[in-house]
Tab-separated table of C-alpha atoms in Angstrom:
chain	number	residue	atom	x	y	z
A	195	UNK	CA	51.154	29.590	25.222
A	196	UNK	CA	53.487	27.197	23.686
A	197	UNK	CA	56.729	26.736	24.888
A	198	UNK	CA	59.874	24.790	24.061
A	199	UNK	CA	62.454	24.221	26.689
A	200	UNK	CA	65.887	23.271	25.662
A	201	UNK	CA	67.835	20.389	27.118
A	202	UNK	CA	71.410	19.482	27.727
A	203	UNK	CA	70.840	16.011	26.172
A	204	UNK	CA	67.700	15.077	23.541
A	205	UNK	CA	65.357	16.432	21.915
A	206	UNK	CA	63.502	19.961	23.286
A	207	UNK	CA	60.415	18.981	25.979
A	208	UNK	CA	56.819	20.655	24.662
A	209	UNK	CA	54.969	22.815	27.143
A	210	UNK	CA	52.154	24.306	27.143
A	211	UNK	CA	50.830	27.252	29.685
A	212	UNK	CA	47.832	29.032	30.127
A	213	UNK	CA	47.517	32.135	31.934
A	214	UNK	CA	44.539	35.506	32.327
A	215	UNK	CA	44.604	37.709	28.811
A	216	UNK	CA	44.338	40.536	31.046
A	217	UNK	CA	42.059	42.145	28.780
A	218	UNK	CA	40.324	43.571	31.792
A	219	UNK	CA	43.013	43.785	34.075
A	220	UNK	CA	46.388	44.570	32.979
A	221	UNK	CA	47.789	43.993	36.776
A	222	UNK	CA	46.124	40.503	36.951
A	223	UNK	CA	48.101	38.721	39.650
A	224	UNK	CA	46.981	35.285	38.608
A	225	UNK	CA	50.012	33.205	37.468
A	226	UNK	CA	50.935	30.936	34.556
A	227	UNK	CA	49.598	27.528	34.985
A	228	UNK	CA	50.401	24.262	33.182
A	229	UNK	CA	48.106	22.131	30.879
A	230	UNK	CA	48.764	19.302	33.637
A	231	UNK	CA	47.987	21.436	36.648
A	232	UNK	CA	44.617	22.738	34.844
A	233	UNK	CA	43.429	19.417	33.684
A	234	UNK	CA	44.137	18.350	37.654
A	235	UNK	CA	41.884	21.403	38.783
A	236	UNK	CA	39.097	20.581	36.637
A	237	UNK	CA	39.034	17.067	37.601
A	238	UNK	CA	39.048	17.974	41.003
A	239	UNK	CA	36.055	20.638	40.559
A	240	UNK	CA	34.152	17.790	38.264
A	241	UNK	CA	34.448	15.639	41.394
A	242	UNK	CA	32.998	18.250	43.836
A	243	UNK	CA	30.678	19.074	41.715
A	244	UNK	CA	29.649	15.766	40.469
A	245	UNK	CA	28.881	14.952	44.296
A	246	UNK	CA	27.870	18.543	46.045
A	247	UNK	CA	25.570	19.426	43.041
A	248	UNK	CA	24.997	16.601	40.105
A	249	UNK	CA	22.213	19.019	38.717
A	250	UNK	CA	25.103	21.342	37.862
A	251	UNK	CA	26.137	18.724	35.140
A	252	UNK	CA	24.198	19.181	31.689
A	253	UNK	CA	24.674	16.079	29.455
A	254	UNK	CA	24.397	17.123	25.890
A	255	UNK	CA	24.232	14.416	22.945
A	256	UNK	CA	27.662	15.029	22.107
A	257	UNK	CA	28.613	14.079	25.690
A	258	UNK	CA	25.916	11.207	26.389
A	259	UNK	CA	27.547	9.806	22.911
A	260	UNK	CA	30.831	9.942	23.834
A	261	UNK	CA	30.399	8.183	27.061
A	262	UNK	CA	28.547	5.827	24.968
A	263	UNK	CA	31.746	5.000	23.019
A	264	UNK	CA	34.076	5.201	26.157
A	265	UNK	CA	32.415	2.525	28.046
A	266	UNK	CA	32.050	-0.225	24.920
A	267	UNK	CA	35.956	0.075	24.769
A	268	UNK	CA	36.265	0.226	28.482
A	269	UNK	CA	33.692	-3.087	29.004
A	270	UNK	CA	36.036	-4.525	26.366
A	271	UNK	CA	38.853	-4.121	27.369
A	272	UNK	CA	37.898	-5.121	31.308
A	273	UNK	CA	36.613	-8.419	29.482
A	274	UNK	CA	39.716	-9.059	27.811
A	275	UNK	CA	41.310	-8.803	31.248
A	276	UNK	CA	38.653	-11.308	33.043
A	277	UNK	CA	37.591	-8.458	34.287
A	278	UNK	CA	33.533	-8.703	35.163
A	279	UNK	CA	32.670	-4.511	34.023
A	280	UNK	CA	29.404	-4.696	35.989
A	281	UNK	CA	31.315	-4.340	39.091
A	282	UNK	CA	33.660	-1.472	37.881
A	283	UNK	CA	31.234	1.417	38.318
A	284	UNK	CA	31.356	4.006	35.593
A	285	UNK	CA	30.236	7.528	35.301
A	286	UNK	CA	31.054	11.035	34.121
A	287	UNK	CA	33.974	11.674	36.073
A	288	UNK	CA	35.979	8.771	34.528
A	289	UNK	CA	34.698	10.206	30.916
A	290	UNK	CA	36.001	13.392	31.470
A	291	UNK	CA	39.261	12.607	32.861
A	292	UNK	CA	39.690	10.393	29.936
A	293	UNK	CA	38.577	13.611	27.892
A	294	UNK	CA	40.564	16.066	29.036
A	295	UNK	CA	44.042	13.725	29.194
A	296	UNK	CA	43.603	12.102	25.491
A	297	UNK	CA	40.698	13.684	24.277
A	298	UNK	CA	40.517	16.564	21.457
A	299	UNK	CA	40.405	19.794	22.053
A	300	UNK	CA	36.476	20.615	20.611
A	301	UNK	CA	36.078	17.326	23.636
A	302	UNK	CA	37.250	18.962	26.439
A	303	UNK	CA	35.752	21.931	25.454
A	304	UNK	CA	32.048	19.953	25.382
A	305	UNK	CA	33.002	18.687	29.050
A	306	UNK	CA	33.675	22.736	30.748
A	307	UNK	CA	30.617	23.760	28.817
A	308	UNK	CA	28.741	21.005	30.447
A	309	UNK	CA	29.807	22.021	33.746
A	310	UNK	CA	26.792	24.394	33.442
A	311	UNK	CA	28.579	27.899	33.623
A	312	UNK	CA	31.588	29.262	33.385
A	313	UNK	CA	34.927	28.561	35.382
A	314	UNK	CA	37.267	30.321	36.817
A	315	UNK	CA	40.756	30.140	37.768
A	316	UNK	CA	41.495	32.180	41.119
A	317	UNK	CA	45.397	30.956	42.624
A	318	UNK	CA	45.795	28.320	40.223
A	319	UNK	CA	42.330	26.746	41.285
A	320	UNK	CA	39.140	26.141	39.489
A	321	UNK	CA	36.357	27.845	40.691
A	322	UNK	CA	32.675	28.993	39.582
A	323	UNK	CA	32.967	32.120	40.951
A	324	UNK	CA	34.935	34.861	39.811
A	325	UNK	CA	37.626	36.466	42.204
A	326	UNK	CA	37.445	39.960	43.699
């Protein structure tokens, strides 16, 4: 959901929430959760999974490209800093942080779907299994 919230002084400040559709269960007791607090959680599964079980990970073209793209700028813009990029290691964790914080939405949807499965959100946490 979209949200506006109204200020004493400027302009409105954009939110946006996501929450269950409790299309299967009305009673879902999951809460609202913010775009920043989600894009946290998946960032933090991508990490354990990325480590615990790299297999998990399924690069498609799309995503292989885009990486592709995000480390020419990246090595550029390290070398414009005197920066050696060699030494900065790089991988698909940094990509899809990028992704998901600047990236459009039909990105960050490549980077959940290349998580391997579908995700969950049980207490405001990413998961790959669903709650009971």
């Amino acid at each position: 959901e979209d949200k506006y919230r109204k200020r004493r002084v400027g302009d409105p400040k954009y939110h946006v929430y996501y929450h269950c559709t409790r299309r299967r269960d009305p009673n879902c007791p999951e809460p609202y959760l913010t775009e920043e607090k989600l894009i946290k959680e998946i960032v933090r599964y991508i990490n354990f999974t990325s480590m615990a079980h790299p297999q998990m990970i399924h690069y498609t073209e799309k995503i292989k490209f885009g990486m592709e793209q995000y480390q020419k700028l990246r090595n550029e813009i390290f070398i414009q800093q005197n920066i050696n990029p060699d030494k900065m290691p790089f991988d698909f964790r940094e990509y899809a942080k990028y992704t998901l914080t600047r990236g459009t939405t039909p990105d960050k949807r490549e980077i959940i779907n290349a998580l391997g499965g579908i995700v969950y959100i049980h207490n405001q946490m990413v998961c790959s299994a669903p709650s009971k």
